Amino acid sequence: QVQLVESGGGLVQPGGSLRLSCAASGSSSSILRMAWYRQPPGKQREYVTHIMSNGYTNYAESVKGRFTISRDNAENTMYLQMNSLKPEDTAVYYCNANTPKQSVWGQGTQVTVSS
């Protein structure tokens, strides 16, 4: 079983930066794909970005060029570096991990972009 814990959310001004972390524990060596999703206020959860075990990454158009996903396999931690933040990036951010047997979600971390 894999467990995920996110951290790093908070309040930031437009144009600012934040880095989110997602620490995996348990059978983390079996993780094939890790991803970030977000749920803006009053909206459905949406895809942000993902990284495969081979390092392949993909981004939603809305964050391309501003967000960077990375993964430290030695630390079993995934990161999301968010730059040039906009008010529309305000959301609860969730990390997700897929193994051959399960799809696991973290508890979420709030990101608020406001002046």
C-alpha positions as YAML, in Angstrom:
chain: A
units: angstrom
residues:
- id: 1
  name: GLN
  ca: [0.00, 0.00, 0.00]
- id: 2
  name: VAL
  ca: [1.18, 3.49, -0.89]
- id: 3
  name: GLN
  ca: [0.38, 6.53, 1.23]
- id: 4
  name: LEU
  ca: [0.81, 10.15, 0.11]
- id: 5
  name: VAL
  ca: [1.20, 13.33, 2.13]
- id: 6
  name: GLU
  ca: [1.23, 16.77, 0.50]
- id: 7
  name: SER
  ca: [2.76, 19.92, 1.93]
- id: 8
  name: GLY
  ca: [3.81, 23.39, 0.85]
- id: 9
  name: GLY
  ca: [0.52, 25.14, 0.16]
- id: 10
  name: GLY
  ca: [-0.28, 28.63, 1.36]
- id: 11
  name: LEU
  ca: [-1.17, 32.19, 0.45]
- id: 12
  name: VAL
  ca: [0.88, 33.93, -2.22]
- id: 13
  name: GLN
  ca: [0.52, 37.14, -4.20]
- id: 14
  name: PRO
  ca: [-0.06, 37.09, -7.96]
- id: 15
  name: GLY
  ca: [3.23, 36.59, -9.74]
- id: 16
  name: GLY
  ca: [4.72, 34.75, -6.79]
- id: 17
  name: SER
  ca: [5.99, 31.20, -6.43]
- id: 18
  name: LEU
  ca: [5.30, 28.15, -4.30]
- id: 19
  name: ARG
  ca: [6.69, 24.64, -4.21]
- id: 20
  name: LEU
  ca: [4.45, 21.75, -3.28]
- id: 21
  name: SER
  ca: [5.77, 18.42, -2.06]
- id: 22
  name: CYS
  ca: [4.19, 14.97, -2.09]
- id: 23
  name: ALA
  ca: [5.93, 12.37, 0.05]
- id: 24
  name: ALA
  ca: [5.19, 8.73, -0.71]
- id: 25
  name: SER
  ca: [5.55, 5.91, 1.78]
- id: 26
  name: GLY
  ca: [4.77, 2.22, 1.75]
- id: 27
  name: SER
  ca: [5.29, 0.35, -1.52]
- id: 28
  name: SER
  ca: [6.58, 3.48, -3.25]
- id: 29
  name: SER
  ca: [8.97, 1.53, -5.48]
- id: 30
  name: SER
  ca: [5.94, 0.17, -7.35]
- id: 31
  name: ILE
  ca: [4.72, 3.63, -8.40]
- id: 32
  name: LEU
  ca: [4.48, 3.97, -12.18]
- id: 33
  name: ARG
  ca: [2.99, 7.43, -12.46]
- id: 34
  name: MET
  ca: [2.64, 10.39, -10.14]
- id: 35
  name: ALA
  ca: [0.48, 13.40, -10.84]
- id: 36
  name: TRP
  ca: [-0.91, 16.65, -9.52]
- id: 37
  name: TYR
  ca: [-4.57, 17.57, -9.78]
- id: 38
  name: ARG
  ca: [-6.38, 20.59, -8.42]
- id: 39
  name: GLN
  ca: [-9.91, 21.57, -7.48]
- id: 40
  name: PRO
  ca: [-10.73, 25.27, -7.73]
- id: 41
  name: PRO
  ca: [-13.54, 26.62, -5.52]
- id: 42
  name: GLY
  ca: [-16.92, 25.50, -6.81]
- id: 43
  name: LYS
  ca: [-15.42, 23.50, -9.68]
- id: 44
  name: GLN
  ca: [-14.53, 19.91, -10.45]
- id: 45
  name: ARG
  ca: [-11.10, 18.44, -9.90]
- id: 46
  name: GLU
  ca: [-8.84, 18.97, -12.91]
- id: 47
  name: TYR
  ca: [-5.57, 17.58, -14.19]
- id: 48
  name: VAL
  ca: [-2.43, 19.68, -13.78]
- id: 49
  name: THR
  ca: [0.60, 17.56, -14.63]
- id: 50
  name: HIS
  ca: [2.11, 14.11, -14.34]
- id: 51
  name: ILE
  ca: [5.49, 12.36, -14.36]
- id: 52
  name: MET
  ca: [6.15, 8.75, -15.30]
- id: 53
  name: SER
  ca: [8.73, 6.46, -13.72]
- id: 54
  name: ASN
  ca: [10.91, 6.97, -16.83]
- id: 55
  name: GLY
  ca: [10.85, 10.74, -16.32]
- id: 56
  name: TYR
  ca: [8.33, 11.61, -19.02]
- id: 57
  name: THR
  ca: [6.24, 14.64, -18.09]
- id: 58
  name: ASN
  ca: [3.10, 16.31, -19.37]
- id: 59
  name: TYR
  ca: [1.30, 19.51, -18.44]
- id: 60
  name: ALA
  ca: [-2.12, 21.05, -18.80]
- id: 61
  name: GLU
  ca: [-2.06, 24.00, -21.19]
- id: 62
  name: SER
  ca: [-3.09, 26.36, -18.42]
- id: 63
  name: VAL
  ca: [0.14, 25.74, -16.47]
- id: 64
  name: LYS
  ca: [2.63, 24.97, -19.23]
- id: 65
  name: GLY
  ca: [5.72, 27.16, -18.93]
- id: 66
  name: ARG
  ca: [4.88, 28.19, -15.36]
- id: 67
  name: PHE
  ca: [4.78, 24.91, -13.42]
- id: 68
  name: THR
  ca: [7.46, 22.22, -13.24]
- id: 69
  name: ILE
  ca: [6.98, 18.72, -11.92]
- id: 70
  name: SER
  ca: [9.90, 16.69, -10.63]
- id: 71
  name: ARG
  ca: [10.51, 13.54, -8.66]
- id: 72
  name: ASP
  ca: [13.27, 12.56, -6.26]
- id: 73
  name: ASN
  ca: [13.25, 8.77, -6.31]
- id: 74
  name: ALA
  ca: [15.80, 8.52, -3.50]
- id: 75
  name: GLU
  ca: [13.53, 10.55, -1.23]
- id: 76
  name: ASN
  ca: [10.27, 9.10, -2.64]
- id: 77
  name: THR
  ca: [9.03, 12.63, -3.06]
- id: 78
  name: MET
  ca: [7.39, 14.49, -5.93]
- id: 79
  name: TYR
  ca: [7.50, 18.24, -6.28]
- id: 80
  name: LEU
  ca: [5.51, 20.90, -8.08]
- id: 81
  name: GLN
  ca: [7.34, 24.18, -8.58]
- id: 82
  name: MET
  ca: [4.75, 26.85, -9.36]
- id: 83
  name: ASN
  ca: [5.94, 30.19, -10.72]
- id: 84
  name: SER
  ca: [4.12, 33.25, -12.04]
- id: 85
  name: LEU
  ca: [1.06, 32.26, -10.05]
- id: 86
  name: LYS
  ca: [-2.31, 33.70, -11.03]
- id: 87
  name: PRO
  ca: [-5.53, 34.09, -9.03]
- id: 88
  name: GLU
  ca: [-7.07, 31.36, -11.19]
- id: 89
  name: ASP
  ca: [-4.47, 28.92, -9.82]
- id: 90
  name: THR
  ca: [-6.27, 29.10, -6.48]
- id: 91
  name: ALA
  ca: [-7.35, 25.58, -5.61]
- id: 92
  name: VAL
  ca: [-6.83, 22.58, -3.39]
- id: 93
  name: TYR
  ca: [-3.95, 20.66, -4.93]
- id: 94
  name: TYR
  ca: [-3.91, 16.87, -4.70]
- id: 95
  name: CYS
  ca: [-1.16, 14.44, -5.53]
- id: 96
  name: ASN
  ca: [-1.96, 11.08, -7.03]
- id: 97
  name: ALA
  ca: [0.08, 7.91, -7.50]
- id: 98
  name: ASN
  ca: [-0.64, 4.89, -9.64]
- id: 99
  name: THR
  ca: [0.79, 1.42, -9.11]
- id: 100
  name: PRO
  ca: [-0.21, -1.76, -10.97]
- id: 101
  name: LYS
  ca: [-2.71, -2.43, -8.18]
- id: 102
  name: GLN
  ca: [-4.00, 0.90, -6.91]
- id: 103
  name: SER
  ca: [-4.58, 4.60, -7.43]
- id: 104
  name: VAL
  ca: [-3.88, 6.64, -4.32]
- id: 105
  name: TRP
  ca: [-4.71, 10.24, -3.43]
- id: 106
  name: GLY
  ca: [-3.22, 12.57, -0.88]
- id: 107
  name: GLN
  ca: [-5.31, 14.70, 1.46]
- id: 108
  name: GLY
  ca: [-4.80, 17.91, -0.50]
- id: 109
  name: THR
  ca: [-3.11, 21.21, 0.23]
- id: 110
  name: GLN
  ca: [-4.67, 24.66, -0.25]
- id: 111
  name: VAL
  ca: [-3.04, 27.17, -2.58]
- id: 112
  name: THR
  ca: [-4.48, 30.68, -2.57]
- id: 113
  name: VAL
  ca: [-3.23, 33.34, -4.96]
- id: 114
  name: SER
  ca: [-4.48, 36.75, -3.91]
- id: 115
  name: SER
  ca: [-3.26, 40.26, -3.27]
...
